[in-house]
Amino acid sequence: MRSDMLTSILSDLNGSSTDIEASGIVSTDGLMMAAELPAGMDEDRVGAMSAAMLSLGDRTAQELGRGTLEQVLIKGENGYVVMTHAGTDAVVTVIAKPKAKLGLIFLDIKRAAEDIAKLV
Amino acid sequence: MRSDMLTSILSDLNGSSTDIEASGIVSTDGLMMAAELPAGMDEDRVGAMSAAMLSLGDRTAQELGRGTLEQVLIKGENGYVVMTHAGTDAVVTVIAKPKAKLGLIFLDIKRAAEDIAKLV
């Protein structure tokens, strides 16, 4: 099943680094397609915030001459949220710890996004 | 004059890397406080998009348990927009080229943001 394959990609992604706390695949209209979230993290909330950030990020990239949006990163004092386009119809959202090694995480996300793009 | 000092910090920041195309200091309500932008890049547009991204970034960081917002990064196929809090009342927005070395730029922005926070 396709949803099992998507969940499996997220499990591998979360397992690739102890810095990754959670991940999800969200359609560009904000609906969750697959998720590997810890207890207490709400799917709908992750989906809604991901879609809203991607929509505004897309507009910002266009308005400021940066072309088609590829990724939005949010850094807070308690960690990161990284939203990355996986093809045109889906976004992979990763929630990571404050001291995460961004270079490694970006690489793992890029690979996961390529795999996801083939499935959605 | 304080506005000259802010502009001078931006000039130094833009000069620190050829990857930086433009920079500006925006109040958290979206008004431009200082800017070093190339011809054809609109101040009001940079201010408005920065304030909108920061506002939604702040909400996203809160909703997904990342704490107080520090930075938002947007990656497009034609480059980056990096928005970084400089104290609580201002944001420094940097627009950079697609192949920019993010590690170096983050370091330069962090130093500029610390200097700006002392002035605003």
mmCIF file of C-alpha atoms in Angstrom:
data_model
loop_
_atom_site.group_PDB
_atom_site.id
_atom_site.type_symbol
_atom_site.label_atom_id
_atom_site.label_comp_id
_atom_site.label_asym_id
_atom_site.label_seq_id
_atom_site.Cartn_x
_atom_site.Cartn_y
_atom_site.Cartn_z
ATOM 1 C CA MET A 1 0.000 0.000 0.000
ATOM 2 C CA ARG A 2 1.146 3.466 -0.842
ATOM 3 C CA SER A 3 0.416 4.887 2.616
ATOM 4 C CA ASP A 4 2.548 2.139 4.193
ATOM 5 C CA MET A 5 5.407 3.056 1.847
ATOM 6 C CA LEU A 6 5.113 6.728 2.800
ATOM 7 C CA THR A 7 5.077 5.866 6.506
ATOM 8 C CA SER A 8 8.102 3.640 5.978
ATOM 9 C CA ILE A 9 10.036 6.519 4.371
ATOM 10 C CA LEU A 10 9.212 8.692 7.397
ATOM 11 C CA SER A 11 10.275 5.950 9.831
ATOM 12 C CA ASP A 12 13.616 5.683 8.046
ATOM 13 C CA LEU A 13 13.979 9.468 8.084
ATOM 14 C CA ASN A 14 13.246 9.719 11.817
ATOM 15 C CA GLY A 15 15.662 6.844 12.429
ATOM 16 C CA SER A 16 18.456 8.494 10.411
ATOM 17 C CA SER A 17 19.203 10.958 13.199
ATOM 18 C CA THR A 18 18.371 11.210 16.875
ATOM 19 C CA ASP A 19 17.973 14.952 16.235
ATOM 20 C CA ILE A 20 14.736 14.346 14.305
ATOM 21 C CA GLU A 21 11.741 14.296 16.652
ATOM 22 C CA ALA A 22 8.912 13.965 14.152
ATOM 23 C CA SER A 23 8.059 14.032 10.463
ATOM 24 C CA GLY A 24 4.994 14.171 8.279
ATOM 25 C CA ILE A 25 3.904 14.348 4.661
ATOM 26 C CA VAL A 26 1.310 17.026 3.978
ATOM 27 C CA SER A 27 -0.579 17.789 0.777
ATOM 28 C CA THR A 28 -0.180 21.367 -0.442
ATOM 29 C CA ASP A 29 -3.748 22.063 0.745
ATOM 30 C CA GLY A 30 -2.803 21.114 4.316
ATOM 31 C CA LEU A 31 -4.109 17.565 4.665
ATOM 32 C CA MET A 32 -1.892 14.954 6.296
ATOM 33 C CA MET A 33 -0.881 12.088 3.973
ATOM 34 C CA ALA A 34 1.384 10.225 6.424
ATOM 35 C CA ALA A 35 2.921 11.018 9.788
ATOM 36 C CA GLU A 36 5.389 9.723 12.334
ATOM 37 C CA LEU A 37 4.728 12.001 15.261
ATOM 38 C CA PRO A 38 5.388 11.515 18.973
ATOM 39 C CA ALA A 39 2.450 11.231 21.367
ATOM 40 C CA GLY A 40 0.989 14.643 22.093
ATOM 41 C CA MET A 41 1.868 16.212 18.743
ATOM 42 C CA ASP A 42 -1.314 16.896 16.798
ATOM 43 C CA GLU A 43 -1.451 15.817 13.117
ATOM 44 C CA ASP A 44 -3.927 18.494 12.117
ATOM 45 C CA ARG A 45 -1.807 21.199 13.682
ATOM 46 C CA VAL A 46 1.339 20.032 11.843
ATOM 47 C CA GLY A 47 -0.622 19.893 8.580
ATOM 48 C CA ALA A 48 -2.227 23.291 8.954
ATOM 49 C CA MET A 49 0.955 25.136 9.968
ATOM 50 C CA SER A 50 2.955 23.414 7.191
ATOM 51 C CA ALA A 51 0.462 24.418 4.501
ATOM 52 C CA ALA A 52 0.234 27.996 5.790
ATOM 53 C CA MET A 53 4.039 28.429 5.932
ATOM 54 C CA LEU A 54 4.485 26.913 2.473
ATOM 55 C CA SER A 55 1.844 29.153 0.978
ATOM 56 C CA LEU A 56 3.348 32.333 2.422
ATOM 57 C CA GLY A 57 6.899 31.095 1.714
ATOM 58 C CA ASP A 58 5.921 30.558 -1.916
ATOM 59 C CA ARG A 59 4.556 34.094 -2.166
ATOM 60 C CA THR A 60 7.668 35.539 -0.451
ATOM 61 C CA ALA A 61 10.029 33.652 -2.784
ATOM 62 C CA GLN A 62 8.117 35.012 -5.782
ATOM 63 C CA GLU A 63 7.879 38.617 -4.507
ATOM 64 C CA LEU A 64 11.591 38.778 -3.634
ATOM 65 C CA GLY A 65 12.822 37.210 -6.884
ATOM 66 C CA ARG A 66 13.869 33.830 -5.435
ATOM 67 C CA GLY A 67 11.856 31.745 -7.923
ATOM 68 C CA THR A 68 10.017 28.527 -7.129
ATOM 69 C CA LEU A 69 9.945 27.656 -3.423
ATOM 70 C CA GLU A 70 11.965 24.603 -2.372
ATOM 71 C CA GLN A 71 12.229 24.801 1.420
ATOM 72 C CA VAL A 72 11.206 26.784 4.491
ATOM 73 C CA LEU A 73 13.153 26.508 7.745
ATOM 74 C CA ILE A 74 12.015 27.871 11.089
ATOM 75 C CA LYS A 75 14.479 28.094 13.961
ATOM 76 C CA GLY A 76 13.120 28.543 17.458
ATOM 77 C CA GLU A 77 15.019 28.454 20.731
ATOM 78 C CA ASN A 78 13.702 24.890 21.268
ATOM 79 C CA GLY A 79 14.430 23.505 17.796
ATOM 80 C CA TYR A 80 13.710 23.540 14.085
ATOM 81 C CA VAL A 81 10.830 22.981 11.685
ATOM 82 C CA VAL A 82 11.936 22.214 8.108
ATOM 83 C CA MET A 83 9.353 22.069 5.311
ATOM 84 C CA THR A 84 10.540 20.763 1.947
ATOM 85 C CA HIS A 85 8.644 20.288 -1.303
ATOM 86 C CA ALA A 86 8.403 16.625 -2.365
ATOM 87 C CA GLY A 87 7.271 17.137 -5.948
ATOM 88 C CA THR A 88 4.602 19.742 -6.568
ATOM 89 C CA ASP A 89 1.710 18.212 -4.584
ATOM 90 C CA ALA A 90 3.290 17.319 -1.255
ATOM 91 C CA VAL A 91 5.523 18.694 1.443
ATOM 92 C CA VAL A 92 7.638 16.804 3.960
ATOM 93 C CA THR A 93 7.760 18.510 7.356
ATOM 94 C CA VAL A 94 10.520 17.597 9.811
ATOM 95 C CA ILE A 95 10.658 18.729 13.432
ATOM 96 C CA ALA A 96 14.143 18.634 14.933
ATOM 97 C CA LYS A 97 15.982 19.368 18.172
ATOM 98 C CA PRO A 98 17.740 22.678 18.900
ATOM 99 C CA LYS A 99 21.292 21.363 18.450
ATOM 100 C CA ALA A 100 20.511 19.420 15.262
ATOM 101 C CA LYS A 101 23.242 19.177 12.624
ATOM 102 C CA LEU A 102 21.420 20.924 9.798
ATOM 103 C CA GLY A 103 23.753 19.790 7.006
ATOM 104 C CA LEU A 104 23.093 16.112 7.748
ATOM 105 C CA ILE A 105 19.371 16.628 8.220
ATOM 106 C CA PHE A 106 19.056 18.557 4.928
ATOM 107 C CA LEU A 107 20.743 15.650 3.129
ATOM 108 C CA ASP A 108 18.443 13.038 4.694
ATOM 109 C CA ILE A 109 15.361 15.175 3.975
ATOM 110 C CA LYS A 110 16.397 15.681 0.345
ATOM 111 C CA ARG A 111 16.648 11.900 -0.163
ATOM 112 C CA ALA A 112 13.329 11.269 1.551
ATOM 113 C CA ALA A 113 11.642 14.025 -0.500
ATOM 114 C CA GLU A 114 12.880 12.419 -3.733
ATOM 115 C CA ASP A 115 11.459 9.050 -2.672
ATOM 116 C CA ILE A 116 8.167 10.620 -1.587
ATOM 117 C CA ALA A 117 7.828 12.562 -4.847
ATOM 118 C CA LYS A 118 7.816 9.252 -6.751
ATOM 119 C CA LEU A 119 4.854 7.998 -4.689
ATOM 120 C CA VAL A 120 2.482 10.949 -4.416
ATOM 121 C CA MET B 1 22.690 59.375 13.620
ATOM 122 C CA ARG B 2 21.197 56.026 14.488
ATOM 123 C CA SER B 3 19.835 55.411 10.977
ATOM 124 C CA ASP B 4 23.325 55.972 9.552
ATOM 125 C CA MET B 5 24.717 53.425 11.998
ATOM 126 C CA LEU B 6 22.065 50.877 10.981
ATOM 127 C CA THR B 7 22.792 51.469 7.282
ATOM 128 C CA SER B 8 26.497 51.089 7.979
ATOM 129 C CA ILE B 9 25.914 47.684 9.622
ATOM 130 C CA LEU B 10 23.969 46.575 6.524
ATOM 131 C CA SER B 11 26.713 47.842 4.189
ATOM 132 C CA ASP B 12 29.280 45.826 6.130
ATOM 133 C CA LEU B 13 26.992 42.790 6.046
ATOM 134 C CA ASN B 14 26.447 43.019 2.279
ATOM 135 C CA GLY B 15 30.206 43.501 1.818
ATOM 136 C CA SER B 16 31.045 40.443 3.933
ATOM 137 C CA SER B 17 30.037 38.064 1.130
ATOM 138 C CA THR B 18 29.420 38.378 -2.587
ATOM 139 C CA ASP B 19 26.584 35.889 -2.014
ATOM 140 C CA ILE B 20 24.519 38.563 -0.223
ATOM 141 C CA GLU B 21 22.454 40.582 -2.710
ATOM 142 C CA ALA B 22 20.493 42.794 -0.332
ATOM 143 C CA SER B 23 19.652 43.378 3.314
ATOM 144 C CA GLY B 24 17.204 45.383 5.359
ATOM 145 C CA ILE B 25 16.114 46.052 8.921
ATOM 146 C CA VAL B 26 12.376 45.842 9.449
ATOM 147 C CA SER B 27 10.322 46.598 12.553
ATOM 148 C CA THR B 28 8.148 43.711 13.721
ATOM 149 C CA ASP B 29 5.112 45.597 12.367
ATOM 150 C CA GLY B 30 6.608 45.592 8.865
ATOM 151 C CA LEU B 31 8.056 49.099 8.529
ATOM 152 C CA MET B 32 11.529 49.476 7.023
ATOM 153 C CA MET B 33 14.100 50.953 9.445
ATOM 154 C CA ALA B 34 17.136 50.756 7.126
ATOM 155 C CA ALA B 35 17.866 49.057 3.823
ATOM 156 C CA GLU B 36 20.692 48.323 1.419
ATOM 157 C CA LEU B 37 18.775 47.029 -1.585
ATOM 158 C CA PRO B 38 19.737 46.874 -5.258
ATOM 159 C CA ALA B 39 17.876 49.055 -7.767
ATOM 160 C CA GLY B 40 14.526 47.506 -8.632
ATOM 161 C CA MET B 41 13.971 45.816 -5.269
ATOM 162 C CA ASP B 42 11.087 47.484 -3.479
ATOM 163 C CA GLU B 43 11.546 48.434 0.210
ATOM 164 C CA ASP B 44 7.877 48.144 1.054
ATOM 165 C CA ARG B 45 7.672 44.693 -0.465
ATOM 166 C CA VAL B 46 10.687 43.464 1.537
ATOM 167 C CA GLY B 47 9.202 44.952 4.711
ATOM 168 C CA ALA B 48 5.738 43.524 4.207
ATOM 169 C CA MET B 49 6.889 39.992 3.306
ATOM 170 C CA SER B 50 9.396 39.953 6.194
ATOM 171 C CA ALA B 51 6.769 40.947 8.745
ATOM 172 C CA ALA B 52 4.238 38.433 7.387
ATOM 173 C CA MET B 53 6.762 35.546 7.410
ATOM 174 C CA LEU B 54 7.961 36.421 10.914
ATOM 175 C CA SER B 55 4.431 36.581 12.249
ATOM 176 C CA LEU B 56 3.465 33.184 10.820
ATOM 177 C CA GLY B 57 6.893 31.735 11.709
ATOM 178 C CA ASP B 58 6.364 32.835 15.298
ATOM 179 C CA ARG B 59 2.961 31.145 15.423
ATOM 180 C CA THR B 60 4.356 27.956 13.829
ATOM 181 C CA ALA B 61 7.256 27.804 16.294
ATOM 182 C CA GLN B 62 4.788 28.136 19.184
ATOM 183 C CA GLU B 63 2.244 25.627 17.818
ATOM 184 C CA LEU B 64 4.912 22.986 17.132
ATOM 185 C CA GLY B 65 6.731 23.375 20.450
ATOM 186 C CA ARG B 66 9.854 25.134 19.118
ATOM 187 C CA GLY B 67 9.681 28.072 21.540
ATOM 188 C CA THR B 68 10.526 31.670 20.735
ATOM 189 C CA LEU B 69 11.215 32.291 17.047
ATOM 190 C CA GLU B 70 14.813 33.161 16.136
ATOM 191 C CA GLN B 71 15.055 32.781 12.357
ATOM 192 C CA VAL B 72 13.088 31.942 9.217
ATOM 193 C CA LEU B 73 14.854 30.781 6.051
ATOM 194 C CA ILE B 74 13.239 30.482 2.631
ATOM 195 C CA LYS B 75 15.030 28.606 -0.124
ATOM 196 C CA GLY B 76 13.900 29.146 -3.700
ATOM 197 C CA GLU B 77 15.494 27.863 -6.876
ATOM 198 C CA ASN B 78 16.951 31.380 -7.402
ATOM 199 C CA GLY B 79 18.269 31.959 -3.884
ATOM 200 C CA TYR B 80 17.550 32.483 -0.207
ATOM 201 C CA VAL B 81 15.700 34.880 2.073
ATOM 202 C CA VAL B 82 16.875 34.765 5.706
ATOM 203 C CA MET B 83 14.956 36.664 8.394
ATOM 204 C CA THR B 84 16.559 36.882 11.835
ATOM 205 C CA HIS B 85 15.332 38.567 15.000
ATOM 206 C CA ALA B 86 17.578 41.432 16.115
ATOM 207 C CA GLY B 87 16.260 41.899 19.618
ATOM 208 C CA THR B 88 12.497 41.775 20.097
ATOM 209 C CA ASP B 89 11.488 44.825 18.019
ATOM 210 C CA ALA B 90 13.403 44.376 14.762
ATOM 211 C CA VAL B 91 14.236 41.808 12.137
ATOM 212 C CA VAL B 92 17.185 41.733 9.758
ATOM 213 C CA THR B 93 16.274 40.329 6.349
ATOM 214 C CA VAL B 94 19.030 39.099 4.027
ATOM 215 C CA ILE B 95 18.527 38.108 0.396
ATOM 216 C CA ALA B 96 21.226 35.793 -0.954
ATOM 217 C CA LYS B 97 22.225 33.952 -4.118
ATOM 218 C CA PRO B 98 21.325 30.310 -4.833
ATOM 219 C CA LYS B 99 24.810 28.905 -4.199
ATOM 220 C CA ALA B 100 25.395 30.916 -1.015
ATOM 221 C CA LYS B 101 27.446 29.304 1.747
ATOM 222 C CA LEU B 102 24.802 29.278 4.464
ATOM 223 C CA GLY B 103 27.186 28.589 7.369
ATOM 224 C CA LEU B 104 29.206 31.739 6.659
ATOM 225 C CA ILE B 105 26.122 33.851 6.022
ATOM 226 C CA PHE B 106 24.449 32.700 9.266
ATOM 227 C CA LEU B 107 27.576 33.747 11.178
ATOM 228 C CA ASP B 108 27.710 37.195 9.561
ATOM 229 C CA ILE B 109 23.975 37.708 10.118
ATOM 230 C CA LYS B 110 24.242 36.698 13.767
ATOM 231 C CA ARG B 111 26.948 39.331 14.364
ATOM 232 C CA ALA B 112 24.993 42.002 12.500
ATOM 233 C CA ALA B 113 21.813 41.142 14.433
ATOM 234 C CA GLU B 114 23.658 41.539 17.744
ATOM 235 C CA ASP B 115 24.933 44.985 16.674
ATOM 236 C CA ILE B 116 21.482 46.019 15.414
ATOM 237 C CA ALA B 117 19.777 44.855 18.636
ATOM 238 C CA LYS B 118 21.931 47.350 20.596
ATOM 239 C CA LEU B 119 20.681 50.239 18.416
ATOM 240 C CA VAL B 120 16.948 49.626 18.000
#
